[in-house]
Amino acid sequence: MGPMSVTMETEYPLQMMDDDVLRRRPHPPAHEAGPYLSPRANRVLIYTTCYNVIDGVTLTIRKLEKEILSAGGHVCILTTKSGDAKNTNLEGTHPRRRVLFLDDSIPVPFYVDPDHPENQLHVGFSLSRSMVGEVDEFGPTVVHVTVPDCTGLCVVQYARDREIPLMGTYHSNYTDYMDHYPGLGWLKPILENLFRHQYNFYQGLYVPTPFVRRNLIQNSQMDRVTDLGIWGRGVDLERFHPRHRSLSFRREHGIADDAVVLCFAGRLVAEKSLDIFASVVRRLASRGANFHALVI
């Protein structure tokens, strides 16, 4: 079976945009709209918590941002001051892109690394008047929320007040995280209700896979509060290609040339289901399989 890829759609779903709302919203001049992205979805405000912390969510947002710009769109990133400021413009600046940092976010007190201050996480609780003014200056025609936190609620209210189409993407199952940390289980129903309340205002919530969609329907009845769609992340076949196979890398790390490499890439924390990875490794080892476990 040949290689397959799933490409990410660059145009935001137009079914969530009410025509009456769109007629009332100001649009950029026609000459500013790219040939592939509808002018109706041309100015996208994306709220994400930790834009300068390079992780899976941020890489997805940056890929989406790049696609919107290449299609002629405008992007405004709204985020906290988390992470390393040097990561703001990793691929340079762009005349149709801006990044706004919340002016009232505060550091997370229990997530401090004195030796690496650039890894400090921040959390926001509101949108200040000056921040609202800067977002108004950008003039979004679509609002995209990536995390249902307190600031996310304020962004939801911003979109509702201005009758701007509102959507979200689902990246992490935060409520299940509570099951992995002693003493935090009582937070799970509170978070579930908070998230349902916020998702209730979205015209659409987009998840990465059919499995995630089924899980949200079966366990949280999330389809009762919003329209659940699937928006695949895709696979970069240039980056993940067999031609990058390196025998020198294998030998440097004691991996046999013909062994199957079972790789785990991510944070070594309970919520990443490390128990499943460990169980698979034990089962393969008990069967004498020719494999090598690699943790990155």
PDB file of C-alpha atoms in Angstrom, residues 80-231:
ATOM      1  CA  THR A  80       0.003  34.704  26.736  1.00  0.00           C
ATOM      2  CA  LYS A  81       3.683  35.473  27.362  1.00  0.00           C
ATOM      3  CA  SER A  82       4.477  31.801  27.948  1.00  0.00           C
ATOM      4  CA  GLY A  83       7.686  30.392  26.539  1.00  0.00           C
ATOM      5  CA  ASP A  84      10.644  31.958  24.792  1.00  0.00           C
ATOM      6  CA  ALA A  85       9.994  35.299  23.080  1.00  0.00           C
ATOM      7  CA  LYS A  86      12.555  34.309  20.421  1.00  0.00           C
ATOM      8  CA  ASN A  87      10.005  31.788  19.110  1.00  0.00           C
ATOM      9  CA  THR A  88       7.514  34.466  18.081  1.00  0.00           C
ATOM     10  CA  ASN A  89       8.935  34.913  14.598  1.00  0.00           C
ATOM     11  CA  LEU A  90      10.722  31.636  13.935  1.00  0.00           C
ATOM     12  CA  GLU A  91       9.972  31.919  10.227  1.00  0.00           C
ATOM     13  CA  GLY A  92      10.231  35.690  10.041  1.00  0.00           C
ATOM     14  CA  THR A  93       7.553  38.354  10.028  1.00  0.00           C
ATOM     15  CA  HIS A  94       4.706  38.796   7.558  1.00  0.00           C
ATOM     16  CA  PRO A  95       2.729  41.942   6.649  1.00  0.00           C
ATOM     17  CA  ARG A  96      -0.583  40.098   7.087  1.00  0.00           C
ATOM     18  CA  ARG A  97       0.328  38.481  10.401  1.00  0.00           C
ATOM     19  CA  ARG A  98       0.448  39.903  13.899  1.00  0.00           C
ATOM     20  CA  VAL A  99       0.920  38.421  17.365  1.00  0.00           C
ATOM     21  CA  LEU A 100      -0.751  39.987  20.401  1.00  0.00           C
ATOM     22  CA  PHE A 101       0.358  39.082  23.929  1.00  0.00           C
ATOM     23  CA  LEU A 102      -2.157  39.381  26.757  1.00  0.00           C
ATOM     24  CA  ASP A 103      -1.114  42.292  28.950  1.00  0.00           C
ATOM     25  CA  ASP A 104      -2.582  40.871  32.168  1.00  0.00           C
ATOM     26  CA  SER A 105      -1.439  37.233  32.098  1.00  0.00           C
ATOM     27  CA  ILE A 106       0.464  35.975  35.148  1.00  0.00           C
ATOM     28  CA  PRO A 107       3.132  33.259  35.574  1.00  0.00           C
ATOM     29  CA  VAL A 108       1.994  29.836  36.758  1.00  0.00           C
ATOM     30  CA  PRO A 109       3.582  29.713  40.251  1.00  0.00           C
ATOM     31  CA  PHE A 110       4.127  25.942  40.435  1.00  0.00           C
ATOM     32  CA  TYR A 111       5.698  25.766  36.953  1.00  0.00           C
ATOM     33  CA  VAL A 112       8.938  27.665  37.462  1.00  0.00           C
ATOM     34  CA  ASP A 113      12.425  26.709  36.262  1.00  0.00           C
ATOM     35  CA  PRO A 114      14.935  29.310  37.532  1.00  0.00           C
ATOM     36  CA  ASP A 115      17.601  27.925  35.193  1.00  0.00           C
ATOM     37  CA  HIS A 116      15.354  28.242  32.154  1.00  0.00           C
ATOM     38  CA  PRO A 117      13.060  31.261  32.543  1.00  0.00           C
ATOM     39  CA  GLU A 118      12.166  30.997  28.858  1.00  0.00           C
ATOM     40  CA  ASN A 119      10.123  27.892  29.739  1.00  0.00           C
ATOM     41  CA  GLN A 120       7.860  29.777  32.163  1.00  0.00           C
ATOM     42  CA  LEU A 121       4.151  29.260  31.547  1.00  0.00           C
ATOM     43  CA  HIS A 122       1.618  32.063  31.933  1.00  0.00           C
ATOM     44  CA  VAL A 123      -2.138  31.993  32.326  1.00  0.00           C
ATOM     45  CA  GLY A 124      -4.623  34.685  31.354  1.00  0.00           C
ATOM     46  CA  PHE A 125      -8.000  35.483  32.880  1.00  0.00           C
ATOM     47  CA  SER A 126      -9.497  38.267  30.776  1.00  0.00           C
ATOM     48  CA  LEU A 127      -9.202  40.650  27.845  1.00  0.00           C
ATOM     49  CA  SER A 128      -8.205  44.141  28.933  1.00  0.00           C
ATOM     50  CA  ARG A 129      -9.742  47.201  27.306  1.00  0.00           C
ATOM     51  CA  SER A 130      -6.500  47.927  25.456  1.00  0.00           C
ATOM     52  CA  MET A 131      -6.323  44.338  24.216  1.00  0.00           C
ATOM     53  CA  VAL A 132      -9.902  44.507  22.958  1.00  0.00           C
ATOM     54  CA  GLY A 133      -8.952  47.689  21.115  1.00  0.00           C
ATOM     55  CA  GLU A 134      -6.035  45.956  19.392  1.00  0.00           C
ATOM     56  CA  VAL A 135      -8.227  43.047  18.330  1.00  0.00           C
ATOM     57  CA  ASP A 136     -10.836  45.503  17.049  1.00  0.00           C
ATOM     58  CA  GLU A 137      -8.108  47.194  15.023  1.00  0.00           C
ATOM     59  CA  PHE A 138      -7.353  43.846  13.369  1.00  0.00           C
ATOM     60  CA  GLY A 139     -11.069  43.387  12.608  1.00  0.00           C
ATOM     61  CA  PRO A 140     -11.495  39.593  12.581  1.00  0.00           C
ATOM     62  CA  THR A 141     -14.158  37.974  10.430  1.00  0.00           C
ATOM     63  CA  VAL A 142     -13.653  34.555  12.062  1.00  0.00           C
ATOM     64  CA  VAL A 143     -12.649  33.780  15.654  1.00  0.00           C
ATOM     65  CA  HIS A 144     -10.873  30.483  16.347  1.00  0.00           C
ATOM     66  CA  VAL A 145     -10.366  29.316  19.963  1.00  0.00           C
ATOM     67  CA  THR A 146      -7.927  26.473  20.652  1.00  0.00           C
ATOM     68  CA  VAL A 147      -8.287  26.144  24.433  1.00  0.00           C
ATOM     69  CA  PRO A 148     -11.457  26.527  26.561  1.00  0.00           C
ATOM     70  CA  ASP A 149      -9.909  28.437  29.475  1.00  0.00           C
ATOM     71  CA  CYS A 150     -10.929  31.688  31.193  1.00  0.00           C
ATOM     72  CA  THR A 151      -9.462  33.891  28.471  1.00  0.00           C
ATOM     73  CA  GLY A 152     -11.195  31.655  25.937  1.00  0.00           C
ATOM     74  CA  LEU A 153     -14.517  32.581  27.548  1.00  0.00           C
ATOM     75  CA  CYS A 154     -13.656  36.263  27.144  1.00  0.00           C
ATOM     76  CA  VAL A 155     -12.811  35.668  23.485  1.00  0.00           C
ATOM     77  CA  VAL A 156     -16.163  33.911  23.077  1.00  0.00           C
ATOM     78  CA  GLN A 157     -17.920  36.943  24.548  1.00  0.00           C
ATOM     79  CA  TYR A 158     -15.931  39.228  22.251  1.00  0.00           C
ATOM     80  CA  ALA A 159     -17.126  37.272  19.207  1.00  0.00           C
ATOM     81  CA  ARG A 160     -20.739  37.192  20.425  1.00  0.00           C
ATOM     82  CA  ASP A 161     -20.826  40.931  21.122  1.00  0.00           C
ATOM     83  CA  ARG A 162     -19.676  41.631  17.565  1.00  0.00           C
ATOM     84  CA  GLU A 163     -21.605  38.803  15.901  1.00  0.00           C
ATOM     85  CA  ILE A 164     -18.453  37.226  14.511  1.00  0.00           C
ATOM     86  CA  PRO A 165     -18.537  33.532  13.515  1.00  0.00           C
ATOM     87  CA  LEU A 166     -16.906  31.456  16.253  1.00  0.00           C
ATOM     88  CA  MET A 167     -15.274  28.045  16.070  1.00  0.00           C
ATOM     89  CA  GLY A 168     -12.898  25.925  18.096  1.00  0.00           C
ATOM     90  CA  THR A 169     -10.415  23.105  17.652  1.00  0.00           C
ATOM     91  CA  TYR A 170      -9.996  20.295  20.160  1.00  0.00           C
ATOM     92  CA  HIS A 171      -6.392  19.477  21.067  1.00  0.00           C
ATOM     93  CA  SER A 172      -6.280  17.953  24.568  1.00  0.00           C
ATOM     94  CA  ASN A 173      -8.602  15.955  26.814  1.00  0.00           C
ATOM     95  CA  TYR A 174      -7.999  18.131  29.857  1.00  0.00           C
ATOM     96  CA  THR A 175     -10.722  16.561  31.972  1.00  0.00           C
ATOM     97  CA  ASP A 176      -9.129  13.104  31.818  1.00  0.00           C
ATOM     98  CA  TYR A 177      -5.864  14.598  33.070  1.00  0.00           C
ATOM     99  CA  MET A 178      -7.489  14.862  36.488  1.00  0.00           C
ATOM    100  CA  ASP A 179      -7.692  11.058  36.715  1.00  0.00           C
ATOM    101  CA  HIS A 180      -3.905  10.809  36.720  1.00  0.00           C
ATOM    102  CA  TYR A 181      -3.131  13.138  39.618  1.00  0.00           C
ATOM    103  CA  PRO A 182      -4.107  12.273  43.208  1.00  0.00           C
ATOM    104  CA  GLY A 183      -6.375  14.819  44.857  1.00  0.00           C
ATOM    105  CA  LEU A 184      -7.547  16.486  41.629  1.00  0.00           C
ATOM    106  CA  GLY A 185     -10.419  14.178  40.706  1.00  0.00           C
ATOM    107  CA  TRP A 186     -12.958  16.609  42.175  1.00  0.00           C
ATOM    108  CA  LEU A 187     -12.039  19.092  39.440  1.00  0.00           C
ATOM    109  CA  LYS A 188     -13.149  16.813  36.616  1.00  0.00           C
ATOM    110  CA  PRO A 189     -16.935  17.499  36.714  1.00  0.00           C
ATOM    111  CA  ILE A 190     -16.274  21.215  37.196  1.00  0.00           C
ATOM    112  CA  LEU A 191     -14.049  21.339  34.101  1.00  0.00           C
ATOM    113  CA  GLU A 192     -16.478  19.214  32.081  1.00  0.00           C
ATOM    114  CA  ASN A 193     -19.303  21.668  32.758  1.00  0.00           C
ATOM    115  CA  LEU A 194     -17.071  24.691  32.113  1.00  0.00           C
ATOM    116  CA  PHE A 195     -15.996  23.290  28.746  1.00  0.00           C
ATOM    117  CA  ARG A 196     -19.539  22.315  27.744  1.00  0.00           C
ATOM    118  CA  HIS A 197     -20.687  25.815  28.618  1.00  0.00           C
ATOM    119  CA  GLN A 198     -18.026  27.345  26.393  1.00  0.00           C
ATOM    120  CA  TYR A 199     -18.430  24.905  23.497  1.00  0.00           C
ATOM    121  CA  ASN A 200     -22.158  25.639  23.549  1.00  0.00           C
ATOM    122  CA  PHE A 201     -21.428  29.028  21.953  1.00  0.00           C
ATOM    123  CA  TYR A 202     -19.305  27.636  19.102  1.00  0.00           C
ATOM    124  CA  GLN A 203     -20.811  27.249  15.659  1.00  0.00           C
ATOM    125  CA  GLY A 204     -18.471  24.280  15.299  1.00  0.00           C
ATOM    126  CA  LEU A 205     -15.877  22.324  17.287  1.00  0.00           C
ATOM    127  CA  TYR A 206     -13.363  20.454  15.149  1.00  0.00           C
ATOM    128  CA  VAL A 207     -11.523  17.367  16.382  1.00  0.00           C
ATOM    129  CA  PRO A 208      -8.516  15.613  14.785  1.00  0.00           C
ATOM    130  CA  THR A 209      -9.894  12.061  14.367  1.00  0.00           C
ATOM    131  CA  PRO A 210     -13.148  10.072  14.233  1.00  0.00           C
ATOM    132  CA  PHE A 211     -12.067   8.311  17.467  1.00  0.00           C
ATOM    133  CA  VAL A 212     -11.930  11.609  19.369  1.00  0.00           C
ATOM    134  CA  ARG A 213     -15.329  12.597  17.982  1.00  0.00           C
ATOM    135  CA  ARG A 214     -16.898   9.286  19.078  1.00  0.00           C
ATOM    136  CA  ASN A 215     -15.322   9.625  22.509  1.00  0.00           C
ATOM    137  CA  LEU A 216     -16.740  13.133  22.997  1.00  0.00           C
ATOM    138  CA  ILE A 217     -20.190  11.970  21.904  1.00  0.00           C
ATOM    139  CA  GLN A 218     -20.281   8.783  23.984  1.00  0.00           C
ATOM    140  CA  ASN A 219     -18.691  10.128  27.170  1.00  0.00           C
ATOM    141  CA  SER A 220     -19.645  13.808  27.175  1.00  0.00           C
ATOM    142  CA  GLN A 221     -22.628  14.065  24.770  1.00  0.00           C
ATOM    143  CA  MET A 222     -20.771  17.004  23.266  1.00  0.00           C
ATOM    144  CA  ASP A 223     -22.792  16.723  20.052  1.00  0.00           C
ATOM    145  CA  ARG A 224     -25.754  18.094  22.035  1.00  0.00           C
ATOM    146  CA  VAL A 225     -24.087  21.459  22.589  1.00  0.00           C
ATOM    147  CA  THR A 226     -22.211  22.096  19.327  1.00  0.00           C
ATOM    148  CA  ASP A 227     -21.607  20.769  15.829  1.00  0.00           C
ATOM    149  CA  LEU A 228     -18.695  18.300  16.010  1.00  0.00           C
ATOM    150  CA  GLY A 229     -16.611  18.136  12.853  1.00  0.00           C
ATOM    151  CA  ILE A 230     -13.384  16.372  11.911  1.00  0.00           C
ATOM    152  CA  TRP A 231     -10.437  18.455  10.766  1.00  0.00           C
TER     153      TRP A 231
END
